[in-house]
PDB file of C-alpha atoms in Angstrom:
ATOM      1  CA  UNK X   1       0.107   0.145  -0.192  1.00  0.00           C
ATOM      2  CA  UNK X   2       2.521   2.364   0.522  1.00  0.00           C
ATOM      3  CA  UNK X   3       4.425   1.583  -2.740  1.00  0.00           C
ATOM      4  CA  UNK X   4       0.947   2.743  -4.134  1.00  0.00           C
ATOM      5  CA  UNK X   5       1.516   5.913  -2.384  1.00  0.00           C
ATOM      6  CA  UNK X   6       4.491   6.752  -3.175  1.00  0.00           C
ATOM      7  CA  UNK X   7       3.794   6.429  -6.599  1.00  0.00           C
ATOM      8  CA  UNK X   8       0.695   8.181  -7.179  1.00  0.00           C
ATOM      9  CA  UNK X   9       2.599  11.384  -5.602  1.00  0.00           C
ATOM     10  CA  UNK X  10       6.575  10.804  -6.614  1.00  0.00           C
ATOM     11  CA  UNK X  11       7.293  14.431  -8.086  1.00  0.00           C
ATOM     12  CA  UNK X  12       7.538  12.991 -11.607  1.00  0.00           C
ATOM     13  CA  UNK X  13       3.349  12.264 -11.641  1.00  0.00           C
ATOM     14  CA  UNK X  14       3.052  15.390  -9.820  1.00  0.00           C
ATOM     15  CA  UNK X  15       5.571  17.759 -12.706  1.00  0.00           C
ATOM     16  CA  UNK X  16       3.504  15.582 -15.010  1.00  0.00           C
ATOM     17  CA  UNK X  17      -0.215  16.681 -13.297  1.00  0.00           C
ATOM     18  CA  UNK X  18       0.896  20.363 -13.144  1.00  0.00           C
ATOM     19  CA  UNK X  19       2.325  20.640 -16.497  1.00  0.00           C
ATOM     20  CA  UNK X  20      -1.351  19.373 -18.008  1.00  0.00           C
ATOM     21  CA  UNK X  21      -3.206  21.364 -15.956  1.00  0.00           C
ATOM     22  CA  UNK X  22      -1.213  24.173 -15.117  1.00  0.00           C
ATOM     23  CA  UNK X  23      -3.847  26.933 -15.956  1.00  0.00           C
ATOM     24  CA  UNK X  24      -6.477  25.551 -14.244  1.00  0.00           C
ATOM     25  CA  UNK X  25      -4.535  25.080 -10.953  1.00  0.00           C
ATOM     26  CA  UNK X  26      -3.139  28.924 -11.621  1.00  0.00           C
ATOM     27  CA  UNK X  27      -6.849  29.959 -11.905  1.00  0.00           C
ATOM     28  CA  UNK X  28      -7.715  27.967  -8.629  1.00  0.00           C
ATOM     29  CA  UNK X  29      -4.398  29.316  -6.359  1.00  0.00           C
ATOM     30  CA  UNK X  30      -5.287  32.912  -7.691  1.00  0.00           C
ATOM     31  CA  UNK X  31      -8.718  32.568  -6.510  1.00  0.00           C
ATOM     32  CA  UNK X  32      -7.819  31.356  -3.788  1.00  0.00           C
ATOM     33  CA  UNK X  33      -4.801  34.096  -2.897  1.00  0.00           C
ATOM     34  CA  UNK X  34      -8.204  36.678  -3.804  1.00  0.00           C
ATOM     35  CA  UNK X  35     -10.333  35.405  -1.314  1.00  0.00           C
ATOM     36  CA  UNK X  36      -7.606  35.241   1.496  1.00  0.00           C
ATOM     37  CA  UNK X  37      -6.423  39.039   0.350  1.00  0.00           C
ATOM     38  CA  UNK X  38      -9.810  39.739   0.981  1.00  0.00           C
ATOM     39  CA  UNK X  39     -10.422  38.406   4.180  1.00  0.00           C
ATOM     40  CA  UNK X  40      -7.404  40.142   5.114  1.00  0.00           C
ATOM     41  CA  UNK X  41      -9.010  43.418   3.916  1.00  0.00           C
ATOM     42  CA  UNK X  42     -12.084  42.866   5.305  1.00  0.00           C
ATOM     43  CA  UNK X  43     -10.530  42.817   9.179  1.00  0.00           C
ATOM     44  CA  UNK X  44      -8.132  45.051   9.598  1.00  0.00           C
ATOM     45  CA  UNK X  45     -12.028  47.243   7.558  1.00  0.00           C
ATOM     46  CA  UNK X  46     -13.593  45.667  10.642  1.00  0.00           C
ATOM     47  CA  UNK X  47     -10.678  46.836  13.527  1.00  0.00           C
ATOM     48  CA  UNK X  48     -10.302  50.391  11.373  1.00  0.00           C
ATOM     49  CA  UNK X  49     -13.897  50.897  12.147  1.00  0.00           C
ATOM     50  CA  UNK X  50     -13.889  50.336  15.626  1.00  0.00           C
ATOM     51  CA  UNK X  51     -11.916  53.046  16.587  1.00  0.00           C
ATOM     52  CA  UNK X  52     -13.600  55.721  17.248  1.00  0.00           C
ATOM     53  CA  UNK X  53     -13.877  59.130  15.402  1.00  0.00           C
ATOM     54  CA  UNK X  54     -12.059  57.253  12.991  1.00  0.00           C
ATOM     55  CA  UNK X  55     -15.246  55.771  10.825  1.00  0.00           C
ATOM     56  CA  UNK X  56     -17.136  59.401  10.671  1.00  0.00           C
ATOM     57  CA  UNK X  57     -13.805  60.448   9.290  1.00  0.00           C
ATOM     58  CA  UNK X  58     -13.403  58.302   6.888  1.00  0.00           C
ATOM     59  CA  UNK X  59     -16.959  58.601   5.745  1.00  0.00           C
ATOM     60  CA  UNK X  60     -16.565  62.479   5.596  1.00  0.00           C
ATOM     61  CA  UNK X  61     -13.801  62.360   3.967  1.00  0.00           C
ATOM     62  CA  UNK X  62     -15.565  59.838   1.293  1.00  0.00           C
ATOM     63  CA  UNK X  63     -18.561  62.030   0.564  1.00  0.00           C
ATOM     64  CA  UNK X  64     -16.052  65.471   0.478  1.00  0.00           C
ATOM     65  CA  UNK X  65     -13.982  63.708  -1.909  1.00  0.00           C
ATOM     66  CA  UNK X  66     -17.782  62.507  -4.233  1.00  0.00           C
ATOM     67  CA  UNK X  67     -18.582  65.935  -4.004  1.00  0.00           C
ATOM     68  CA  UNK X  68     -15.301  67.822  -5.164  1.00  0.00           C
ATOM     69  CA  UNK X  69     -15.153  64.540  -8.165  1.00  0.00           C
ATOM     70  CA  UNK X  70     -18.485  65.646  -9.566  1.00  0.00           C
ATOM     71  CA  UNK X  71     -18.172  69.548  -9.466  1.00  0.00           C
ATOM     72  CA  UNK X  72     -14.537  68.887 -10.948  1.00  0.00           C
ATOM     73  CA  UNK X  73     -16.085  66.440 -13.907  1.00  0.00           C
ATOM     74  CA  UNK X  74     -19.439  65.836 -13.543  1.00  0.00           C
ATOM     75  CA  UNK X  75     -21.443  69.426 -13.269  1.00  0.00           C
ATOM     76  CA  UNK X  76     -20.544  70.649 -16.693  1.00  0.00           C
ATOM     77  CA  UNK X  77     -20.905  69.407 -19.637  1.00  0.00           C
ATOM     78  CA  UNK X  78     -16.843  70.342 -21.046  1.00  0.00           C
ATOM     79  CA  UNK X  79     -15.611  68.853 -17.835  1.00  0.00           C
ATOM     80  CA  UNK X  80     -17.835  65.415 -19.116  1.00  0.00           C
ATOM     81  CA  UNK X  81     -15.605  65.191 -21.971  1.00  0.00           C
ATOM     82  CA  UNK X  82     -12.601  65.939 -20.504  1.00  0.00           C
ATOM     83  CA  UNK X  83     -12.998  63.118 -18.382  1.00  0.00           C
ATOM     84  CA  UNK X  84     -14.167  61.239 -21.359  1.00  0.00           C
ATOM     85  CA  UNK X  85     -11.317  61.792 -23.171  1.00  0.00           C
ATOM     86  CA  UNK X  86      -8.981  60.793 -19.560  1.00  0.00           C
ATOM     87  CA  UNK X  87     -10.850  57.964 -20.113  1.00  0.00           C
ATOM     88  CA  UNK X  88     -10.492  57.152 -23.789  1.00  0.00           C
ATOM     89  CA  UNK X  89      -6.780  57.435 -22.964  1.00  0.00           C
ATOM     90  CA  UNK X  90      -6.566  54.938 -20.406  1.00  0.00           C
ATOM     91  CA  UNK X  91      -8.771  52.674 -21.733  1.00  0.00           C
ATOM     92  CA  UNK X  92      -6.085  53.139 -25.496  1.00  0.00           C
ATOM     93  CA  UNK X  93      -2.847  52.422 -22.928  1.00  0.00           C
ATOM     94  CA  UNK X  94      -4.631  49.040 -20.929  1.00  0.00           C
ATOM     95  CA  UNK X  95      -5.736  47.961 -24.179  1.00  0.00           C
ATOM     96  CA  UNK X  96      -3.000  48.602 -27.095  1.00  0.00           C
ATOM     97  CA  UNK X  97      -5.560  49.920 -29.343  1.00  0.00           C
ATOM     98  CA  UNK X  98      -8.138  52.911 -29.990  1.00  0.00           C
ATOM     99  CA  UNK X  99     -11.338  53.619 -29.120  1.00  0.00           C
ATOM    100  CA  UNK X 100     -14.214  52.962 -31.631  1.00  0.00           C
TER     101      UNK X 100
END
């Protein structure tokens, strides 16, 4: 029985399995790492939210930034076109092709 276990778990068989299913294995590993990272971030946010006066400060900061963003980029038509040009430039840089 020990021979069967060692033959299944041999390095050659594990290497062959990894070579055959590399994209799937890497995708599963990335998903698991992403879930772990989200759990860590949520735990940190929970700790920060328990600190008195820090949570309301962050809420006020977020609302202030949202109001500034609306005033700066959305309020007027020329600012919306500026935002659209900036966004199209970012999409072009990321994808490497022009926006239709």
